[in-house]
mmCIF file of C-alpha atoms (C1' of nucleotides) in Angstrom:
data_model
loop_
_atom_site.group_PDB
_atom_site.id
_atom_site.type_symbol
_atom_site.label_atom_id
_atom_site.label_comp_id
_atom_site.label_asym_id
_atom_site.label_seq_id
_atom_site.Cartn_x
_atom_site.Cartn_y
_atom_site.Cartn_z
ATOM 1 C CA MET A 6 -47.340 -111.995 -67.159
ATOM 2 C CA LEU A 7 -44.908 -113.089 -68.886
ATOM 3 C CA SER A 8 -43.563 -110.878 -71.647
ATOM 4 C CA HIS A 9 -43.153 -112.059 -75.043
ATOM 5 C CA LYS A 10 -39.658 -112.652 -75.798
ATOM 6 C CA ALA A 11 -40.137 -114.820 -72.359
ATOM 7 C CA LYS A 12 -42.964 -116.776 -74.224
ATOM 8 C CA TYR A 13 -41.198 -116.848 -77.602
ATOM 9 C CA ALA A 14 -38.188 -117.852 -75.640
ATOM 10 C CA LEU A 15 -40.112 -121.068 -74.172
ATOM 11 C CA LYS A 16 -41.693 -121.710 -77.773
ATOM 12 C CA ALA A 17 -38.302 -121.737 -79.065
ATOM 13 C CA LEU A 18 -36.439 -124.250 -76.615
ATOM 14 C CA LEU A 19 -39.932 -126.329 -76.844
ATOM 15 C CA TYR A 20 -39.050 -126.460 -80.820
ATOM 16 C CA LEU A 21 -35.596 -127.409 -80.163
ATOM 17 C CA ALA A 22 -36.656 -129.840 -77.761
ATOM 18 C CA GLU A 23 -38.470 -131.623 -80.170
ATOM 19 C CA GLN A 24 -35.854 -131.584 -82.797
ATOM 20 C CA ASP A 25 -33.844 -134.989 -83.233
ATOM 21 C CA GLU A 26 -30.122 -134.751 -81.466
ATOM 22 C CA ASN A 27 -27.310 -133.338 -83.265
ATOM 23 C CA HIS A 28 -30.213 -131.306 -85.692
ATOM 24 C CA ILE A 29 -29.220 -128.001 -85.836
ATOM 25 C CA SER A 30 -32.055 -125.122 -85.972
ATOM 26 C CA ARG A 31 -31.812 -122.306 -88.341
ATOM 27 C CA THR A 32 -33.456 -119.372 -86.977
ATOM 28 C CA ILE A 33 -35.933 -118.989 -89.586
ATOM 29 C CA GLU A 34 -37.014 -122.647 -88.901
ATOM 30 C CA ILE A 35 -37.873 -121.851 -85.521
ATOM 31 C CA ALA A 36 -39.664 -118.614 -86.238
ATOM 32 C CA ASP A 37 -41.526 -120.010 -88.541
ATOM 33 C CA GLY A 38 -42.134 -123.697 -86.837
ATOM 34 C CA ALA A 39 -43.221 -121.437 -83.896
ATOM 35 C CA ASN A 40 -44.786 -118.407 -85.160
ATOM 36 C CA ILE A 41 -42.046 -115.770 -84.298
ATOM 37 C CA PRO A 42 -41.256 -112.383 -85.653
ATOM 38 C CA LYS A 43 -37.250 -114.116 -87.336
ATOM 39 C CA LYS A 44 -35.680 -111.039 -86.301
ATOM 40 C CA PHE A 45 -36.934 -111.223 -83.005
ATOM 41 C CA LEU A 46 -36.456 -114.479 -82.447
ATOM 42 C CA GLU A 47 -32.557 -113.767 -83.168
ATOM 43 C CA GLN A 48 -32.207 -111.325 -80.483
ATOM 44 C CA ILE A 49 -33.758 -114.100 -77.977
ATOM 45 C CA LEU A 50 -31.301 -117.074 -79.127
ATOM 46 C CA LEU A 51 -28.616 -114.450 -78.544
ATOM 47 C CA ASP A 52 -29.833 -114.520 -75.175
ATOM 48 C CA LEU A 53 -31.146 -117.846 -74.458
ATOM 49 C CA LYS A 54 -26.991 -118.542 -76.127
ATOM 50 C CA ARG A 55 -25.944 -116.091 -73.436
ATOM 51 C CA GLY A 56 -27.607 -117.791 -70.400
ATOM 52 C CA ARG A 57 -26.064 -121.241 -71.717
ATOM 53 C CA PHE A 58 -29.223 -123.061 -72.636
ATOM 54 C CA VAL A 59 -28.157 -123.396 -75.877
ATOM 55 C CA SER A 60 -25.348 -122.890 -78.331
ATOM 56 C CA SER A 61 -24.649 -121.993 -82.255
ATOM 57 C CA LYS A 62 -22.894 -123.072 -84.951
ATOM 58 C CA GLN A 63 -21.848 -120.172 -87.184
ATOM 59 C CA GLY A 64 -22.249 -119.724 -90.724
ATOM 60 C CA LYS A 65 -23.595 -121.770 -93.844
ATOM 61 C CA PHE A 66 -25.234 -124.728 -92.013
ATOM 62 C CA GLY A 67 -25.375 -122.670 -88.949
ATOM 63 C CA GLY A 68 -27.941 -122.341 -86.363
ATOM 64 C CA TYR A 69 -29.104 -123.166 -83.077
ATOM 65 C CA TYR A 70 -29.129 -125.955 -80.559
ATOM 66 C CA LEU A 71 -29.872 -127.158 -77.267
ATOM 67 C CA ILE A 72 -27.098 -127.434 -74.675
ATOM 68 C CA ARG A 73 -28.753 -128.410 -71.775
ATOM 69 C CA SER A 74 -31.333 -131.471 -70.557
ATOM 70 C CA LYS A 75 -34.731 -130.716 -71.575
ATOM 71 C CA ASN A 76 -35.580 -132.215 -68.144
ATOM 72 C CA ASP A 77 -33.488 -129.651 -66.987
ATOM 73 C CA ILE A 78 -34.649 -126.715 -67.950
ATOM 74 C CA THR A 79 -37.613 -124.492 -65.534
ATOM 75 C CA LEU A 80 -39.602 -121.751 -66.266
ATOM 76 C CA ALA A 81 -38.263 -120.396 -64.131
ATOM 77 C CA GLU A 82 -34.950 -120.099 -65.120
ATOM 78 C CA ILE A 83 -36.702 -118.614 -68.531
ATOM 79 C CA HIS A 84 -38.457 -116.467 -66.103
ATOM 80 C CA ARG A 85 -35.417 -114.803 -64.497
ATOM 81 C CA LEU A 86 -33.929 -114.187 -67.530
ATOM 82 C CA PHE A 87 -36.454 -112.578 -69.963
ATOM 83 C CA ASP A 88 -38.195 -111.194 -66.979
ATOM 84 C CA GLY A 89 -36.423 -110.910 -63.954
ATOM 85 C CA ALA A 90 -37.606 -111.676 -60.400
ATOM 86 C CA ILE A 91 -40.550 -114.248 -59.851
ATOM 87 C CA ALA A 92 -41.389 -112.608 -56.294
ATOM 88 C CA LEU A 93 -43.846 -109.787 -56.528
ATOM 89 C CA LEU A 94 -41.708 -106.853 -54.746
ATOM 90 C CA PRO A 95 -37.942 -106.669 -55.254
ATOM 91 C CA CYS A 96 -37.787 -106.922 -51.404
ATOM 92 C CA ALA A 97 -39.257 -110.125 -51.274
ATOM 93 C CA SER A 98 -36.728 -111.988 -54.008
ATOM 94 C CA LEU A 99 -34.394 -114.229 -54.022
ATOM 95 C CA ASN A 100 -32.097 -113.571 -57.597
ATOM 96 C CA PHE A 101 -33.293 -109.742 -57.591
ATOM 97 C CA TYR A 102 -33.309 -108.513 -53.863
ATOM 98 C CA GLU A 103 -33.110 -104.625 -53.415
ATOM 99 C CA PRO A 104 -34.848 -103.225 -50.269
ATOM 100 C CA CYS A 105 -38.027 -101.091 -50.989
ATOM 101 C CA SER A 106 -37.667 -97.364 -51.337
ATOM 102 C CA ASP A 107 -40.335 -96.676 -49.391
ATOM 103 C CA CYS A 108 -40.078 -99.014 -45.964
ATOM 104 C CA LYS A 109 -38.901 -97.594 -43.117
ATOM 105 C CA THR A 110 -37.201 -100.478 -41.939
ATOM 106 C CA GLU A 111 -37.609 -103.932 -43.653
ATOM 107 C CA GLU A 112 -38.458 -105.660 -40.862
ATOM 108 C CA GLU A 113 -41.526 -103.198 -40.497
ATOM 109 C CA CYS A 114 -42.376 -103.944 -43.927
ATOM 110 C CA SER A 115 -45.830 -106.041 -43.187
ATOM 111 C CA LEU A 116 -46.129 -106.464 -47.291
ATOM 112 C CA ARG A 117 -42.482 -108.649 -47.167
ATOM 113 C CA HIS A 118 -43.433 -111.507 -45.323
ATOM 114 C CA GLY A 119 -46.756 -112.169 -47.102
ATOM 115 C CA LEU A 120 -44.995 -111.623 -50.636
ATOM 116 C CA MET A 121 -42.102 -114.052 -49.599
ATOM 117 C CA ILE A 122 -44.519 -116.951 -49.109
ATOM 118 C CA ILE A 123 -46.588 -116.237 -52.166
ATOM 119 C CA ARG A 124 -42.690 -116.470 -54.142
ATOM 120 C CA ASP A 125 -42.173 -119.583 -52.309
ATOM 121 C CA GLU A 126 -44.949 -121.474 -53.833
ATOM 122 C CA THR A 127 -44.656 -119.394 -57.615
ATOM 123 C CA LEU A 128 -41.047 -120.776 -57.697
ATOM 124 C CA LYS A 129 -42.222 -124.085 -56.460
ATOM 125 C CA ALA A 130 -44.885 -124.176 -58.873
ATOM 126 C CA MET A 131 -42.416 -123.104 -61.941
ATOM 127 C CA GLN A 132 -39.214 -125.456 -60.840
ATOM 128 C CA GLY A 133 -41.822 -128.155 -61.256
ATOM 129 C CA ILE A 134 -42.300 -126.924 -65.409
ATOM 130 C CA THR A 135 -39.830 -128.204 -67.278
ATOM 131 C CA ILE A 136 -39.557 -127.899 -71.199
ATOM 132 C CA ALA A 137 -39.403 -131.769 -71.171
ATOM 133 C CA SER A 138 -42.868 -131.385 -69.157
ATOM 134 C CA LEU A 139 -44.300 -129.311 -71.764
ATOM 135 C CA VAL A 140 -43.245 -130.719 -75.143
ATOM 136 C CA LYS A 141 -44.782 -134.528 -74.095
ATOM 137 C CA LYS A 142 -48.384 -134.833 -75.698
ATOM 138 C CA MET B 3 -43.842 -107.926 -59.508
ATOM 139 C CA LEU B 4 -46.408 -105.627 -58.410
ATOM 140 C CA SER B 5 -47.545 -102.185 -59.615
ATOM 141 C CA HIS B 6 -46.781 -99.382 -57.249
ATOM 142 C CA LYS B 7 -50.273 -98.865 -57.660
ATOM 143 C CA ALA B 8 -50.971 -102.728 -56.344
ATOM 144 C CA LYS B 9 -48.071 -101.835 -53.227
ATOM 145 C CA TYR B 10 -49.276 -98.272 -52.323
ATOM 146 C CA ALA B 11 -52.961 -100.184 -52.673
ATOM 147 C CA LEU B 12 -51.738 -102.792 -49.987
ATOM 148 C CA LYS B 13 -50.423 -100.105 -47.925
ATOM 149 C CA ALA B 14 -53.299 -98.394 -47.807
ATOM 150 C CA LEU B 15 -55.758 -100.859 -46.795
ATOM 151 C CA LEU B 16 -53.240 -102.360 -44.375
ATOM 152 C CA TYR B 17 -53.122 -98.763 -42.796
ATOM 153 C CA LEU B 18 -57.002 -98.473 -42.966
ATOM 154 C CA ALA B 19 -57.333 -102.129 -41.556
ATOM 155 C CA GLU B 20 -54.754 -100.692 -38.231
ATOM 156 C CA GLN B 21 -57.720 -97.989 -37.489
ATOM 157 C CA ASP B 22 -60.192 -98.071 -34.673
ATOM 158 C CA GLU B 23 -63.851 -99.043 -35.921
ATOM 159 C CA ASN B 24 -65.552 -96.195 -37.053
ATOM 160 C CA HIS B 25 -62.511 -94.213 -37.769
ATOM 161 C CA ILE B 26 -62.274 -92.304 -41.348
ATOM 162 C CA SER B 27 -59.217 -91.599 -42.862
ATOM 163 C CA ARG B 28 -57.927 -88.790 -44.383
ATOM 164 C CA THR B 29 -55.797 -88.823 -47.853
ATOM 165 C CA ILE B 30 -52.938 -86.896 -45.944
ATOM 166 C CA GLU B 31 -52.560 -89.172 -43.163
ATOM 167 C CA ILE B 32 -52.365 -92.454 -44.556
ATOM 168 C CA ALA B 33 -50.387 -91.075 -47.511
ATOM 169 C CA ASP B 34 -47.823 -89.552 -44.481
ATOM 170 C CA GLY B 35 -48.355 -93.138 -42.293
ATOM 171 C CA ALA B 36 -47.893 -95.484 -44.889
ATOM 172 C CA ASN B 37 -45.015 -93.195 -47.234
ATOM 173 C CA ILE B 38 -47.059 -92.696 -50.672
ATOM 174 C CA PRO B 39 -47.033 -90.268 -52.702
ATOM 175 C CA LYS B 40 -50.430 -88.215 -51.830
ATOM 176 C CA LYS B 41 -52.106 -86.965 -55.165
ATOM 177 C CA PHE B 42 -51.031 -90.066 -56.547
ATOM 178 C CA LEU B 43 -52.994 -92.342 -53.323
ATOM 179 C CA GLU B 44 -55.949 -89.892 -54.239
ATOM 180 C CA GLN B 45 -56.413 -91.944 -57.135
ATOM 181 C CA ILE B 46 -55.675 -95.596 -55.905
ATOM 182 C CA LEU B 47 -58.577 -94.649 -53.380
ATOM 183 C CA LEU B 48 -60.817 -93.646 -55.976
ATOM 184 C CA ASP B 49 -59.929 -96.970 -57.375
ATOM 185 C CA LEU B 50 -60.353 -99.177 -54.176
ATOM 186 C CA LYS B 51 -63.710 -97.161 -54.186
ATOM 187 C CA ARG B 52 -64.581 -98.182 -57.369
ATOM 188 C CA GLY B 53 -63.983 -101.660 -56.302
ATOM 189 C CA ARG B 54 -66.280 -101.212 -53.441
ATOM 190 C CA PHE B 55 -62.841 -102.260 -50.974
ATOM 191 C CA VAL B 56 -63.172 -98.975 -49.188
ATOM 192 C CA SER B 57 -66.037 -96.633 -49.431
ATOM 193 C CA SER B 58 -66.003 -92.300 -48.388
ATOM 194 C CA LYS B 59 -67.214 -89.824 -46.755
ATOM 195 C CA GLN B 60 -67.009 -86.421 -48.710
ATOM 196 C CA GLY B 61 -66.314 -82.876 -47.365
ATOM 197 C CA LYS B 62 -64.813 -81.663 -44.637
ATOM 198 C CA PHE B 63 -63.422 -84.270 -41.933
ATOM 199 C CA GLY B 64 -64.378 -86.593 -44.864
ATOM 200 C CA GLY B 65 -62.235 -89.856 -45.470
ATOM 201 C CA TYR B 66 -61.954 -93.163 -46.257
ATOM 202 C CA TYR B 67 -62.666 -96.607 -44.182
ATOM 203 C CA LEU B 68 -63.035 -99.932 -45.116
ATOM 204 C CA ILE B 69 -66.026 -101.751 -45.643
ATOM 205 C CA ARG B 70 -64.774 -105.313 -46.233
ATOM 206 C CA SER B 71 -63.737 -107.210 -43.689
ATOM 207 C CA LYS B 72 -59.233 -107.391 -43.385
ATOM 208 C CA ASN B 73 -60.419 -111.139 -43.441
ATOM 209 C CA ASP B 74 -61.865 -111.401 -46.419
ATOM 210 C CA ILE B 75 -59.831 -108.939 -48.593
ATOM 211 C CA THR B 76 -56.858 -111.312 -50.403
ATOM 212 C CA LEU B 77 -53.859 -110.292 -52.165
ATOM 213 C CA ALA B 78 -55.470 -111.565 -55.016
ATOM 214 C CA GLU B 79 -57.473 -109.327 -55.636
ATOM 215 C CA ILE B 80 -55.587 -106.748 -55.122
ATOM 216 C CA HIS B 81 -53.810 -108.091 -57.849
ATOM 217 C CA ARG B 82 -56.404 -108.579 -60.130
ATOM 218 C CA LEU B 83 -58.222 -105.065 -59.857
ATOM 219 C CA PHE B 84 -54.607 -102.971 -59.927
ATOM 220 C CA ASP B 85 -52.101 -105.228 -62.219
ATOM 221 C CA GLY B 86 -55.004 -107.406 -64.066
ATOM 222 C CA ALA B 87 -54.466 -111.505 -64.203
ATOM 223 C CA ILE B 88 -52.367 -113.510 -62.214
ATOM 224 C CA ALA B 89 -51.984 -116.090 -64.911
ATOM 225 C CA LEU B 90 -48.142 -115.741 -67.246
ATOM 226 C CA LEU B 91 -50.408 -115.539 -70.261
ATOM 227 C CA PRO B 92 -53.770 -114.634 -71.309
ATOM 228 C CA CYS B 93 -54.518 -117.611 -72.563
ATOM 229 C CA ALA B 94 -54.179 -119.304 -69.524
ATOM 230 C CA SER B 95 -56.200 -116.682 -66.746
ATOM 231 C CA LEU B 96 -59.389 -117.343 -65.105
ATOM 232 C CA ASN B 97 -60.480 -113.946 -65.077
ATOM 233 C CA PHE B 98 -58.754 -112.560 -67.948
ATOM 234 C CA TYR B 99 -58.591 -115.022 -70.892
ATOM 235 C CA GLU B 100 -57.965 -114.236 -74.110
ATOM 236 C CA PRO B 101 -56.776 -116.481 -76.546
ATOM 237 C CA CYS B 102 -53.023 -116.530 -77.329
ATOM 238 C CA SER B 103 -52.787 -115.060 -81.609
ATOM 239 C CA ASP B 104 -49.613 -116.788 -81.862
ATOM 240 C CA CYS B 105 -51.029 -120.553 -81.465
ATOM 241 C CA LYS B 106 -52.661 -122.526 -83.916
ATOM 242 C CA THR B 107 -55.193 -123.908 -82.057
ATOM 243 C CA GLU B 108 -55.770 -123.630 -78.080
ATOM 244 C CA GLU B 109 -55.085 -127.401 -78.035
ATOM 245 C CA GLU B 110 -52.143 -127.350 -79.845
ATOM 246 C CA CYS B 111 -50.695 -124.780 -77.064
ATOM 247 C CA SER B 112 -48.308 -126.816 -75.253
ATOM 248 C CA LEU B 113 -47.018 -123.463 -72.951
ATOM 249 C CA ARG B 114 -51.016 -123.493 -71.658
ATOM 250 C CA HIS B 115 -51.145 -126.729 -69.502
ATOM 251 C CA GLY B 116 -48.161 -125.820 -67.977
ATOM 252 C CA LEU B 117 -49.158 -122.245 -67.313
ATOM 253 C CA MET B 118 -52.276 -123.509 -65.969
ATOM 254 C CA ILE B 119 -50.370 -125.217 -63.173
ATOM 255 C CA ILE B 120 -48.825 -122.328 -61.963
ATOM 256 C CA ARG B 121 -51.912 -120.027 -62.310
ATOM 257 C CA ASP B 122 -53.389 -122.345 -59.683
ATOM 258 C CA GLU B 123 -50.835 -123.156 -57.211
ATOM 259 C CA THR B 124 -50.008 -118.720 -57.447
ATOM 260 C CA LEU B 125 -53.624 -118.002 -56.875
ATOM 261 C CA LYS B 126 -53.380 -120.105 -54.523
ATOM 262 C CA ALA B 127 -50.807 -118.779 -52.037
ATOM 263 C CA MET B 128 -52.293 -115.259 -53.219
ATOM 264 C CA GLN B 129 -55.896 -116.415 -51.506
ATOM 265 C CA GLY B 130 -54.580 -117.096 -48.992
ATOM 266 C CA ILE B 131 -52.852 -113.793 -47.593
ATOM 267 C CA THR B 132 -55.195 -111.472 -46.527
ATOM 268 C CA ILE B 133 -55.101 -108.328 -45.123
ATOM 269 C CA ALA B 134 -55.723 -109.595 -41.555
ATOM 270 C CA SER B 135 -52.781 -112.157 -41.941
ATOM 271 C CA LEU B 136 -50.908 -109.081 -43.048
ATOM 272 C CA VAL B 137 -51.511 -106.762 -40.644
ATOM 273 C CA LYS B 138 -50.900 -108.661 -37.441
ATOM 274 C CA LYS B 139 -47.443 -108.276 -35.696
ATOM 275 C "C1'" DC C 19 -69.344 -67.938 -46.250
ATOM 276 C "C1'" DT C 20 -65.356 -70.918 -46.164
ATOM 277 C "C1'" DA C 21 -62.279 -74.236 -44.953
ATOM 278 C "C1'" DA C 22 -61.258 -78.950 -45.888
ATOM 279 C "C1'" DT C 23 -61.881 -82.697 -48.082
ATOM 280 C "C1'" DT C 24 -63.115 -85.843 -51.799
ATOM 281 C "C1'" DC C 25 -63.624 -86.678 -57.288
ATOM 282 C "C1'" DC C 26 -62.321 -85.708 -61.481
ATOM 283 C "C1'" DT C 27 -59.774 -85.064 -65.897
ATOM 284 C "C1'" DA C 28 -55.471 -83.864 -68.116
ATOM 285 C "C1'" DG C 29 -51.112 -84.376 -68.892
ATOM 286 C "C1'" DT C 30 -46.119 -85.285 -68.710
ATOM 287 C "C1'" DA C 31 -41.316 -87.313 -68.693
ATOM 288 C "C1'" DA C 32 -39.094 -91.503 -68.306
ATOM 289 C "C1'" DA C 33 -39.054 -96.164 -69.167
ATOM 290 C "C1'" DT C 34 -40.378 -99.988 -71.105
ATOM 291 C "C1'" DC C 35 -41.940 -103.704 -75.378
ATOM 292 C "C1'" DG C 36 -42.113 -105.242 -79.398
ATOM 293 C "C1'" DA C 37 -40.266 -105.364 -83.476
ATOM 294 C "C1'" DT C 38 -37.048 -103.518 -87.139
ATOM 295 C "C1'" DA C 39 -32.429 -102.358 -89.872
ATOM 296 C "C1'" DG C 40 -28.621 -103.158 -91.540
ATOM 297 C "C1'" DA C 41 -24.097 -104.342 -91.679
ATOM 298 C "C1'" DA C 42 -20.379 -106.865 -90.038
ATOM 299 C "C1'" DT C 43 -18.875 -111.719 -89.301
ATOM 300 C "C1'" DT C 44 -17.789 -116.768 -89.845
ATOM 301 C "C1'" DA C 45 -17.997 -120.738 -92.239
ATOM 302 C "C1'" DA C 46 -18.995 -124.322 -96.240
ATOM 303 C "C1'" DT C 47 -18.258 -125.242 -100.494
ATOM 304 C "C1'" DA C 48 -17.866 -125.192 -105.489
ATOM 305 C "C1'" DT D 10 -11.300 -117.370 -103.954
ATOM 306 C "C1'" DA D 11 -15.552 -116.162 -104.836
ATOM 307 C "C1'" DT D 12 -19.955 -117.120 -103.404
ATOM 308 C "C1'" DT D 13 -23.865 -118.059 -100.482
ATOM 309 C "C1'" DA D 14 -25.791 -118.834 -96.282
ATOM 310 C "C1'" DA D 15 -26.023 -118.467 -91.507
ATOM 311 C "C1'" DT D 16 -25.171 -115.795 -87.190
ATOM 312 C "C1'" DT D 17 -24.039 -111.798 -84.220
ATOM 313 C "C1'" DC D 18 -24.291 -107.099 -83.527
ATOM 314 C "C1'" DT D 19 -25.605 -102.044 -82.617
ATOM 315 C "C1'" DA D 20 -28.691 -99.050 -83.506
ATOM 316 C "C1'" DT D 21 -33.140 -97.131 -83.387
ATOM 317 C "C1'" DC D 22 -37.993 -96.157 -83.185
ATOM 318 C "C1'" DG D 23 -43.201 -95.741 -82.610
ATOM 319 C "C1'" DA D 24 -46.277 -97.214 -79.150
ATOM 320 C "C1'" DT D 25 -47.685 -97.656 -74.667
ATOM 321 C "C1'" DT D 26 -47.497 -98.140 -69.874
ATOM 322 C "C1'" DT D 27 -45.738 -96.668 -65.654
ATOM 323 C "C1'" DA D 28 -45.460 -92.920 -62.164
ATOM 324 C "C1'" DC D 29 -46.430 -89.418 -61.195
ATOM 325 C "C1'" DT D 30 -48.016 -84.023 -60.813
ATOM 326 C "C1'" DA D 31 -51.798 -79.777 -61.102
ATOM 327 C "C1'" DG D 32 -55.636 -77.943 -61.340
ATOM 328 C "C1'" DG D 33 -59.967 -77.352 -60.843
ATOM 329 C "C1'" DA D 34 -64.724 -78.444 -59.568
ATOM 330 C "C1'" DA D 35 -68.051 -81.039 -56.334
ATOM 331 C "C1'" DT D 36 -69.269 -81.758 -51.592
ATOM 332 C "C1'" DT D 37 -69.913 -80.891 -46.497
ATOM 333 C "C1'" DA D 38 -69.270 -79.506 -41.711
ATOM 334 C "C1'" DG D 39 -69.539 -75.742 -39.361
#
DNA sequence: CTAATTCCTAGTAAATCGATAGAATTAATA
DNA sequence: TATTAATTCTATCGATTTACTAGGAATTAG
């Protein structure tokens, strides 16, 4: 399941993607528009900024704007930024790999192979969903 | 990601699936064989029993055994029993549906549709992985 | 009756989540 | 330069969940 953070991030990106080119959106504007607690959204926007999805202008008349194409941002990326691995266990993860402590050897782990199949399918599906694909009504 | 509970449950089912027909496995035997904390495993086996995946014999020489075909038990079912919804948000879930509180209307929710596509793909992949498919080396 | 096992209920320490608070920093403009 | 409006940063907090652990009751075979 997605965390609230990831969900809110997606909604915020959706909101930004719907704005005119060159429009800068204030946090409060996004919060109201997408029904997100403002202070919580602040943190999320900072995370999105650190992840180089958006950039910001500070001070009066400042705010946030997309710096990547909405056709380019996928659900998989947002999931990874906020909720981490897409695989069901770290030992089956591409980007968040960690060995399992309770398996004797990786070869012997009977789960890993199946989980990698699922990861591949889920990842493919998640990479197919972009901000642009969601925004169009 | 899978919880430890779900992971241990899968490993326990795998262990049971590898035993001879009519063999009854004690908790301690499964715990040692699959590297699972025994007391924790007790609870998990009870959950699996309530979910009608296994049954038990009580008292001395008691233990657990599979009551469903290993070809029939899928990762999707185990996920749902221990970790709940497969969809990324409750509003996109088949078995754990709940409306989102932060969407005005369900139609208007731009996330839901994309998440349902992902759910369908993930579910299909998860239903393709059975205990039997994992057990064979 | 005894030993070995499942079954049941609590409890607990640590982590995570969802948020809130408040102040520092930055920038536009009057 | 002072004011105002915004982002940015750091810290904290309460509730929930997670991953166990503990202890004992119930059950059964011999």
